PDB file of C-alpha atoms in Angstrom:
ATOM      1  CA  MET P   1      -0.270  -0.036   0.270  1.00  0.00           C
ATOM      2  CA  THR P   2       1.261   3.803  -0.750  1.00  0.00           C
ATOM      3  CA  ARG P   3       1.704   5.252   2.389  1.00  0.00           C
ATOM      4  CA  TYR P   4       0.479   8.725   2.688  1.00  0.00           C
ATOM      5  CA  HIS P   5       3.811  11.063   4.069  1.00  0.00           C
ATOM      6  CA  PRO P   6       4.026  14.564   5.369  1.00  0.00           C
ATOM      7  CA  HIS P   7       6.597  17.309   4.887  1.00  0.00           C
ATOM      8  CA  HIS P   8       9.934  15.976   3.363  1.00  0.00           C
ATOM      9  CA  ASN P   9      10.650  19.146   1.677  1.00  0.00           C
ATOM     10  CA  SER P  10      14.355  21.109   1.688  1.00  0.00           C
ATOM     11  CA  ARG P  11      13.557  24.548   3.697  1.00  0.00           C
ATOM     12  CA  ARG P  12      13.864  26.794   0.042  1.00  0.00           C
ATOM     13  CA  SER P  13      10.955  24.223  -1.511  1.00  0.00           C
ATOM     14  CA  PHE P  14       8.867  24.795   2.347  1.00  0.00           C
ATOM     15  CA  MET P  15       9.087  28.585   2.118  1.00  0.00           C
ATOM     16  CA  GLN P  16       8.515  28.274  -1.539  1.00  0.00           C
ATOM     17  CA  ALA P  17       5.042  26.764  -0.853  1.00  0.00           C
ATOM     18  CA  ASN P  18       4.901  28.730   2.129  1.00  0.00           C
ATOM     19  CA  GLU P  19       4.969  31.788  -0.013  1.00  0.00           C
ATOM     20  CA  THR P  20       2.502  30.106  -2.478  1.00  0.00           C
ATOM     21  CA  PHE P  21      -0.239  29.319   0.403  1.00  0.00           C
ATOM     22  CA  GLU P  22      -0.325  32.922   1.162  1.00  0.00           C
ATOM     23  CA  ALA P  23      -0.412  34.482  -1.505  1.00  0.00           C
ATOM     24  CA  LEU P  24      -3.660  31.904  -2.262  1.00  0.00           C
ATOM     25  CA  LEU P  25      -6.158  32.601   0.327  1.00  0.00           C
ATOM     26  CA  PRO P  26      -8.642  34.456  -2.243  1.00  0.00           C
ATOM     27  CA  LEU P  27      -9.029  30.576  -3.695  1.00  0.00           C
ATOM     28  CA  ARG P  28      -8.820  29.268  -0.293  1.00  0.00           C
ATOM     29  CA  THR P  29     -11.330  31.460   0.931  1.00  0.00           C
ATOM     30  CA  ASP P  30     -13.920  30.007  -2.432  1.00  0.00           C
ATOM     31  CA  LEU P  31     -12.894  26.501  -1.234  1.00  0.00           C
ATOM     32  CA  ALA P  32     -13.832  27.305   2.441  1.00  0.00           C
ATOM     33  CA  LEU P  33     -17.449  29.298   1.820  1.00  0.00           C
ATOM     34  CA  ALA P  34     -17.564  26.086  -0.377  1.00  0.00           C
ATOM     35  CA  LEU P  35     -17.703  23.174   2.269  1.00  0.00           C
ATOM     36  CA  ARG P  36     -19.570  25.330   4.835  1.00  0.00           C
ATOM     37  CA  ALA P  37     -21.920  25.710   2.048  1.00  0.00           C
ATOM     38  CA  ALA P  38     -22.334  22.704   1.184  1.00  0.00           C
ATOM     39  CA  ALA P  39     -22.772  21.841   4.897  1.00  0.00           C
ATOM     40  CA  HIS P  40     -25.747  24.113   5.185  1.00  0.00           C
ATOM     41  CA  GLN P  41     -26.971  23.062   2.501  1.00  0.00           C
ATOM     42  CA  GLY P  42     -27.360  19.384   3.311  1.00  0.00           C
ATOM     43  CA  LEU P  43     -24.237  18.033   1.291  1.00  0.00           C
ATOM     44  CA  SER P  44     -21.948  16.879   3.493  1.00  0.00           C
ATOM     45  CA  GLU P  45     -21.522  13.937   5.694  1.00  0.00           C
ATOM     46  CA  GLY P  46     -19.588  13.400   9.288  1.00  0.00           C
ATOM     47  CA  VAL P  47     -16.419  15.080   8.637  1.00  0.00           C
ATOM     48  CA  CYS P  48     -16.323  12.958   5.718  1.00  0.00           C
ATOM     49  CA  ASN P  49     -15.309  13.884   2.230  1.00  0.00           C
ATOM     50  CA  HIS P  50     -13.364  16.560   0.047  1.00  0.00           C
ATOM     51  CA  PHE P  51     -13.350  19.595  -1.834  1.00  0.00           C
ATOM     52  CA  SER P  52      -9.703  20.456  -3.508  1.00  0.00           C
ATOM     53  CA  VAL P  53      -8.202  22.977  -6.205  1.00  0.00           C
ATOM     54  CA  ALA P  54      -5.194  22.283  -8.037  1.00  0.00           C
ATOM     55  CA  VAL P  55      -3.111  25.425  -7.702  1.00  0.00           C
ATOM     56  CA  PRO P  56      -2.521  28.097 -10.789  1.00  0.00           C
ATOM     57  CA  GLY P  57       0.478  27.340 -12.771  1.00  0.00           C
ATOM     58  CA  ARG P  58       1.420  24.084 -10.543  1.00  0.00           C
ATOM     59  CA  ASP P  59      -0.271  20.825 -12.501  1.00  0.00           C
ATOM     60  CA  ASP P  60       1.355  18.497  -8.974  1.00  0.00           C
ATOM     61  CA  TRP P  61      -0.422  21.136  -5.688  1.00  0.00           C
ATOM     62  CA  PHE P  62      -3.363  21.611  -4.481  1.00  0.00           C
ATOM     63  CA  LEU P  63      -5.538  22.857  -1.838  1.00  0.00           C
ATOM     64  CA  LEU P  64      -7.345  20.729   0.234  1.00  0.00           C
ATOM     65  CA  ASN P  65     -10.043  20.862   3.357  1.00  0.00           C
ATOM     66  CA  PRO P  66      -8.231  18.791   5.805  1.00  0.00           C
ATOM     67  CA  ARG P  67      -8.578  15.763   8.103  1.00  0.00           C
ATOM     68  CA  GLY P  68     -11.514  16.302  11.242  1.00  0.00           C
ATOM     69  CA  LEU P  69     -12.922  19.314  10.486  1.00  0.00           C
ATOM     70  CA  HIS P  70     -16.880  19.469   9.886  1.00  0.00           C
ATOM     71  CA  TRP P  71     -16.942  21.296   6.496  1.00  0.00           C
ATOM     72  CA  SER P  72     -19.226  24.281   8.120  1.00  0.00           C
ATOM     73  CA  GLU P  73     -15.973  24.977  10.797  1.00  0.00           C
ATOM     74  CA  VAL P  74     -13.206  25.874   7.354  1.00  0.00           C
ATOM     75  CA  GLN P  75     -11.860  28.442   6.995  1.00  0.00           C
ATOM     76  CA  ALA P  76      -9.234  30.342   4.360  1.00  0.00           C
ATOM     77  CA  ALA P  77      -6.768  29.754   7.822  1.00  0.00           C
ATOM     78  CA  ASP P  78      -7.986  25.397   7.175  1.00  0.00           C
ATOM     79  CA  ILE P  79      -7.345  24.606   4.104  1.00  0.00           C
ATOM     80  CA  VAL P  80      -4.168  22.807   3.676  1.00  0.00           C
ATOM     81  CA  MET P  81      -1.991  22.141   0.706  1.00  0.00           C
ATOM     82  CA  CYS P  82      -0.246  18.919  -0.771  1.00  0.00           C
ATOM     83  CA  ASN P  83       1.704  17.383  -3.624  1.00  0.00           C
ATOM     84  CA  ALA P  84       1.078  15.083  -6.373  1.00  0.00           C
ATOM     85  CA  ALA P  85       3.075  12.323  -3.977  1.00  0.00           C
ATOM     86  CA  GLY P  86       1.459  12.502  -1.206  1.00  0.00           C
ATOM     87  CA  GLU P  87       3.418  15.320   0.777  1.00  0.00           C
ATOM     88  CA  GLN P  88       1.665  17.803   3.322  1.00  0.00           C
ATOM     89  CA  LEU P  89       3.260  21.528   1.820  1.00  0.00           C
ATOM     90  CA  ALA P  90       1.990  23.620   3.787  1.00  0.00           C
ATOM     91  CA  GLY P  91      -1.658  24.272   6.415  1.00  0.00           C
ATOM     92  CA  ARG P  92      -1.980  23.705  10.255  1.00  0.00           C
ATOM     93  CA  HIS P  93      -4.105  20.668  10.227  1.00  0.00           C
ATOM     94  CA  PRO P  94      -3.023  16.957   8.736  1.00  0.00           C
ATOM     95  CA  VAL P  95      -4.655  15.745   5.971  1.00  0.00           C
ATOM     96  CA  GLU P  96      -7.088  12.209   5.223  1.00  0.00           C
ATOM     97  CA  PRO P  97      -4.874   9.440   3.208  1.00  0.00           C
ATOM     98  CA  THR P  98      -8.069   8.772   1.352  1.00  0.00           C
ATOM     99  CA  ALA P  99      -8.610  12.462  -0.091  1.00  0.00           C
ATOM    100  CA  MET P 100      -4.815  12.290  -1.302  1.00  0.00           C
ATOM    101  CA  PHE P 101      -5.143   9.270  -3.398  1.00  0.00           C
ATOM    102  CA  ILE P 102      -8.453   9.800  -4.787  1.00  0.00           C
ATOM    103  CA  HIS P 103      -7.897  13.788  -5.257  1.00  0.00           C
ATOM    104  CA  ALA P 104      -4.566  13.574  -6.428  1.00  0.00           C
ATOM    105  CA  ALA P 105      -4.817  11.217  -9.438  1.00  0.00           C
ATOM    106  CA  VAL P 106      -7.963  13.332 -10.407  1.00  0.00           C
ATOM    107  CA  HIS P 107      -5.866  15.961 -10.380  1.00  0.00           C
ATOM    108  CA  HIS P 108      -2.570  14.321 -12.015  1.00  0.00           C
ATOM    109  CA  ILE P 109      -4.387  11.845 -14.672  1.00  0.00           C
ATOM    110  CA  ALA P 110      -8.133  13.600 -15.618  1.00  0.00           C
ATOM    111  CA  ARG P 111      -5.951  17.372 -15.474  1.00  0.00           C
ATOM    112  CA  LYS P 112      -9.307  18.475 -13.618  1.00  0.00           C
ATOM    113  CA  SER P 113      -9.199  21.721 -11.993  1.00  0.00           C
ATOM    114  CA  VAL P 114     -11.803  22.246  -9.198  1.00  0.00           C
ATOM    115  CA  VAL P 115     -13.031  18.182  -7.631  1.00  0.00           C
ATOM    116  CA  LEU P 116     -15.819  18.180  -5.477  1.00  0.00           C
ATOM    117  CA  HIS P 117     -16.223  15.101  -3.525  1.00  0.00           C
ATOM    118  CA  THR P 118     -19.448  14.011  -2.066  1.00  0.00           C
ATOM    119  CA  HIS P 119     -21.462  11.405  -0.717  1.00  0.00           C
ATOM    120  CA  MET P 120     -24.330  13.342  -0.460  1.00  0.00           C
ATOM    121  CA  PRO P 121     -27.988  11.950  -0.056  1.00  0.00           C
ATOM    122  CA  HIS P 122     -29.919  11.306  -3.123  1.00  0.00           C
ATOM    123  CA  ALA P 123     -27.101  11.274  -5.793  1.00  0.00           C
ATOM    124  CA  THR P 124     -25.279   7.859  -4.091  1.00  0.00           C
ATOM    125  CA  ALA P 125     -28.802   6.778  -3.496  1.00  0.00           C
ATOM    126  CA  LEU P 126     -28.822   7.217  -7.668  1.00  0.00           C
ATOM    127  CA  THR P 127     -24.925   4.473  -7.103  1.00  0.00           C
ATOM    128  CA  LEU P 128     -27.097   2.118  -5.235  1.00  0.00           C
ATOM    129  CA  THR P 129     -29.616   1.424  -8.436  1.00  0.00           C
ATOM    130  CA  ALA P 130     -29.319  -0.821 -11.519  1.00  0.00           C
ATOM    131  CA  ALA P 131     -28.718   2.601 -13.387  1.00  0.00           C
ATOM    132  CA  ARG P 132     -26.245   3.621 -11.239  1.00  0.00           C
ATOM    133  CA  ALA P 133     -26.400   7.511 -12.580  1.00  0.00           C
ATOM    134  CA  LEU P 134     -28.889  10.103 -13.055  1.00  0.00           C
ATOM    135  CA  ASP P 135     -30.741   9.802 -15.999  1.00  0.00           C
ATOM    136  CA  THR P 136     -30.366  13.464 -17.894  1.00  0.00           C
ATOM    137  CA  THR P 137     -33.559  12.640 -19.536  1.00  0.00           C
ATOM    138  CA  LEU P 138     -35.750  13.766 -16.668  1.00  0.00           C
ATOM    139  CA  SER P 139     -36.398  17.455 -14.956  1.00  0.00           C
ATOM    140  CA  GLN P 140     -34.763  20.330 -16.841  1.00  0.00           C
ATOM    141  CA  THR P 141     -32.432  20.482 -13.950  1.00  0.00           C
ATOM    142  CA  ALA P 142     -30.643  17.060 -14.573  1.00  0.00           C
ATOM    143  CA  MET P 143     -30.980  18.118 -19.115  1.00  0.00           C
ATOM    144  CA  ARG P 144     -27.478  20.746 -17.748  1.00  0.00           C
ATOM    145  CA  PHE P 145     -25.715  17.362 -17.204  1.00  0.00           C
ATOM    146  CA  HIS P 146     -26.152  15.995 -19.936  1.00  0.00           C
ATOM    147  CA  GLY P 147     -23.552  14.449 -22.132  1.00  0.00           C
ATOM    148  CA  ARG P 148     -20.619  15.453 -19.093  1.00  0.00           C
ATOM    149  CA  LEU P 149     -21.176  11.938 -16.923  1.00  0.00           C
ATOM    150  CA  ALA P 150     -19.488   9.185 -16.702  1.00  0.00           C
ATOM    151  CA  VAL P 151     -20.437   6.547 -14.264  1.00  0.00           C
ATOM    152  CA  ASP P 152     -17.132   3.867 -12.417  1.00  0.00           C
ATOM    153  CA  ALA P 153     -20.180   0.920 -11.139  1.00  0.00           C
ATOM    154  CA  HIS P 154     -16.832  -0.986 -10.259  1.00  0.00           C
ATOM    155  CA  TYR P 155     -17.147  -0.580  -6.430  1.00  0.00           C
ATOM    156  CA  ASN P 156     -13.485  -1.495  -4.643  1.00  0.00           C
ATOM    157  CA  GLY P 157     -13.185  -0.198  -1.189  1.00  0.00           C
ATOM    158  CA  LEU P 158     -12.111   2.641   0.239  1.00  0.00           C
ATOM    159  CA  ALA P 159      -9.693   4.209  -1.227  1.00  0.00           C
ATOM    160  CA  LEU P 160      -6.363   3.518   0.082  1.00  0.00           C
ATOM    161  CA  ASP P 161      -4.002   3.477  -1.895  1.00  0.00           C
ATOM    162  CA  MET P 162      -2.933   5.645  -5.385  1.00  0.00           C
ATOM    163  CA  THR P 163      -4.178   2.624  -7.776  1.00  0.00           C
ATOM    164  CA  GLU P 164      -7.864   3.366  -6.882  1.00  0.00           C
ATOM    165  CA  GLY P 165      -7.414   7.322  -7.136  1.00  0.00           C
ATOM    166  CA  GLU P 166      -5.905   5.910 -10.586  1.00  0.00           C
ATOM    167  CA  ARG P 167      -8.631   3.268 -11.107  1.00  0.00           C
ATOM    168  CA  ILE P 168     -11.414   6.370 -10.629  1.00  0.00           C
ATOM    169  CA  ALA P 169      -9.709   9.115 -12.028  1.00  0.00           C
ATOM    170  CA  ASN P 170      -9.418   6.937 -15.600  1.00  0.00           C
ATOM    171  CA  ALA P 171     -12.806   5.484 -15.245  1.00  0.00           C
ATOM    172  CA  MET P 172     -14.026   9.446 -15.665  1.00  0.00           C
ATOM    173  CA  GLN P 173     -13.078   9.646 -19.091  1.00  0.00           C
ATOM    174  CA  GLY P 174     -13.099  13.445 -19.257  1.00  0.00           C
ATOM    175  CA  ALA P 175     -16.082  13.683 -17.951  1.00  0.00           C
ATOM    176  CA  ASP P 176     -17.130  16.327 -15.121  1.00  0.00           C
ATOM    177  CA  VAL P 177     -19.646  14.517 -12.902  1.00  0.00           C
ATOM    178  CA  VAL P 178     -18.675  10.663 -12.385  1.00  0.00           C
ATOM    179  CA  PHE P 179     -21.115   8.448 -10.745  1.00  0.00           C
ATOM    180  CA  LEU P 180     -19.313   6.217  -8.335  1.00  0.00           C
ATOM    181  CA  GLY P 181     -20.631   2.684  -7.692  1.00  0.00           C
ATOM    182  CA  ASN P 182     -22.426   1.862  -4.256  1.00  0.00           C
ATOM    183  CA  HIS P 183     -20.160   4.856  -3.132  1.00  0.00           C
ATOM    184  CA  GLY P 184     -20.729   8.863  -4.291  1.00  0.00           C
ATOM    185  CA  VAL P 185     -19.734  11.065  -6.736  1.00  0.00           C
ATOM    186  CA  ILE P 186     -17.109  13.257  -8.172  1.00  0.00           C
ATOM    187  CA  VAL P 187     -17.824  16.888  -9.781  1.00  0.00           C
ATOM    188  CA  CYS P 188     -15.323  18.412 -11.460  1.00  0.00           C
ATOM    189  CA  GLY P 189     -14.976  22.273 -13.120  1.00  0.00           C
ATOM    190  CA  GLU P 190     -12.390  24.776 -13.755  1.00  0.00           C
ATOM    191  CA  ARG P 191     -13.563  27.434 -11.700  1.00  0.00           C
ATOM    192  CA  VAL P 192     -15.381  27.133  -8.139  1.00  0.00           C
ATOM    193  CA  ASP P 193     -17.848  28.614  -8.326  1.00  0.00           C
ATOM    194  CA  TYR P 194     -19.130  26.869 -10.938  1.00  0.00           C
ATOM    195  CA  ALA P 195     -18.384  23.057 -10.020  1.00  0.00           C
ATOM    196  CA  TYR P 196     -19.917  24.437  -6.803  1.00  0.00           C
ATOM    197  CA  ASP P 197     -23.546  25.100  -8.681  1.00  0.00           C
ATOM    198  CA  ASP P 198     -23.178  21.808 -10.765  1.00  0.00           C
ATOM    199  CA  LEU P 199     -22.485  19.637  -7.505  1.00  0.00           C
ATOM    200  CA  TYR P 200     -25.756  22.206  -5.745  1.00  0.00           C
ATOM    201  CA  TYR P 201     -27.913  21.471  -8.832  1.00  0.00           C
ATOM    202  CA  LEU P 202     -26.771  17.692  -9.284  1.00  0.00           C
ATOM    203  CA  GLU P 203     -27.862  16.727  -5.958  1.00  0.00           C
ATOM    204  CA  ARG P 204     -31.487  18.349  -6.596  1.00  0.00           C
ATOM    205  CA  ALA P 205     -32.031  16.416 -10.225  1.00  0.00           C
ATOM    206  CA  CYS P 206     -30.978  13.300  -8.668  1.00  0.00           C
ATOM    207  CA  GLN P 207     -34.268  14.012  -5.591  1.00  0.00           C
ATOM    208  CA  ALA P 208     -36.406  15.066  -7.932  1.00  0.00           C
ATOM    209  CA  GLN P 209     -35.893  11.887  -9.443  1.00  0.00           C
ATOM    210  CA  VAL P 210     -35.568   9.304  -6.028  1.00  0.00           C
ATOM    211  CA  LEU P 211     -39.177  11.264  -5.449  1.00  0.00           C
ATOM    212  CA  ALA P 212     -40.605  10.297  -9.036  1.00  0.00           C
ATOM    213  CA  ALA P 213     -39.786   7.213  -9.003  1.00  0.00           C
ATOM    214  CA  SER P 214     -40.998   6.827  -5.142  1.00  0.00           C
ATOM    215  CA  THR P 215     -44.207   7.253  -6.388  1.00  0.00           C
ATOM    216  CA  GLY P 216     -44.380   4.367  -9.135  1.00  0.00           C
ATOM    217  CA  VAL P 217     -45.567   5.686 -11.929  1.00  0.00           C
ATOM    218  CA  PRO P 218     -44.053   5.561 -14.671  1.00  0.00           C
ATOM    219  CA  LEU P 219     -42.050   7.702 -15.806  1.00  0.00           C
ATOM    220  CA  THR P 220     -41.781  10.357 -18.593  1.00  0.00           C
ATOM    221  CA  PRO P 221     -38.110  11.521 -19.897  1.00  0.00           C
ATOM    222  CA  VAL P 222     -38.078  13.628 -22.549  1.00  0.00           C
ATOM    223  CA  ASP P 223     -36.021  13.240 -26.224  1.00  0.00           C
ATOM    224  CA  THR P 224     -32.073  13.229 -25.906  1.00  0.00           C
ATOM    225  CA  ALA P 225     -31.224  15.636 -28.781  1.00  0.00           C
ATOM    226  CA  LEU P 226     -34.176  18.283 -26.783  1.00  0.00           C
ATOM    227  CA  ALA P 227     -32.469  17.074 -23.276  1.00  0.00           C
ATOM    228  CA  ALA P 228     -28.591  17.914 -25.506  1.00  0.00           C
ATOM    229  CA  ARG P 229     -29.783  21.216 -26.570  1.00  0.00           C
ATOM    230  CA  VAL P 230     -31.322  22.745 -23.079  1.00  0.00           C
ATOM    231  CA  ALA P 231     -27.529  21.437 -21.663  1.00  0.00           C
ATOM    232  CA  GLU P 232     -26.423  23.778 -24.153  1.00  0.00           C
ATOM    233  CA  GLN P 233     -28.596  26.590 -23.554  1.00  0.00           C
ATOM    234  CA  ILE P 234     -27.719  26.071 -19.701  1.00  0.00           C
ATOM    235  CA  ASN P 235     -23.823  25.701 -19.884  1.00  0.00           C
ATOM    236  CA  GLY P 236     -23.574  28.452 -22.408  1.00  0.00           C
ATOM    237  CA  GLU P 237     -23.724  30.975 -20.037  1.00  0.00           C
ATOM    238  CA  ARG P 238     -22.694  30.810 -16.223  1.00  0.00           C
ATOM    239  CA  LEU P 239     -24.082  34.047 -14.622  1.00  0.00           C
ATOM    240  CA  GLN P 240     -26.677  32.410 -12.663  1.00  0.00           C
ATOM    241  CA  SER P 241     -23.248  30.215 -11.248  1.00  0.00           C
ATOM    242  CA  GLU P 242     -21.293  33.269 -10.038  1.00  0.00           C
ATOM    243  CA  LEU P 243     -24.340  35.249  -8.584  1.00  0.00           C
ATOM    244  CA  PHE P 244     -25.522  31.252  -7.039  1.00  0.00           C
ATOM    245  CA  PHE P 245     -21.719  31.562  -4.710  1.00  0.00           C
ATOM    246  CA  GLU P 246     -21.575  35.846  -4.518  1.00  0.00           C
ATOM    247  CA  SER P 247     -25.440  35.021  -2.772  1.00  0.00           C
ATOM    248  CA  LEU P 248     -24.061  31.919  -0.418  1.00  0.00           C
ATOM    249  CA  ARG P 249     -20.598  34.484  -0.044  1.00  0.00           C
ATOM    250  CA  ARG P 250     -23.092  37.079   1.644  1.00  0.00           C
ATOM    251  CA  MET P 251     -25.504  34.679   3.536  1.00  0.00           C
ATOM    252  CA  MET P 252     -22.298  33.043   4.607  1.00  0.00           C
ATOM    253  CA  GLY P 253     -20.013  35.533   5.801  1.00  0.00           C
TER     254      GLY P 253
END
């Protein structure tokens, strides 16, 4: 098993990492806000799961929430910085190993800037079904994800080494959203506000599908061409994503 190792950097590298970490305060602030908002909106689970953001200009460094803090209490000062080798470069809290293995692989292999992993209830519920994922031809909210989903149906236990993280990252095949069978979901994006908006609305779409299915009445999907057109309409204009995140900033502080 690949083991997690904390600091093993030269003094010069350590100083450089800390300078970079301090300069990333706005990005750390946004990441912490996303975590607090997710807790407020029922998307978190205990002190488990993680959000991460790649450090601009460094394809092997990323910011991550630490081990042991509930998302509702995370502030910018609590965020940590790690590298793809499993070393913690900056931050006052420890890192949970499974976070390193999943997030490092998705950043490095899938080349995603923002990686949000949750076990949010309705999306996770769909990973337990034979379909494994959201039907993007049902609700209007679901249609925004049409053509953007991947499914990793092969549950393989906890991600306790790099090989499992690499397997998950490769299963994404470039998709923004991956449903992990019997596990949860990963939502990716180029910006924190866009990725968080997708995360929130993914859960809402999954909730609507679970509720509709619970009625026992047959569901009525739309034509795939229409779903694709709606996806293009929604994803072609992301001002709503920016406004939503700024409203959360006002509400959450």
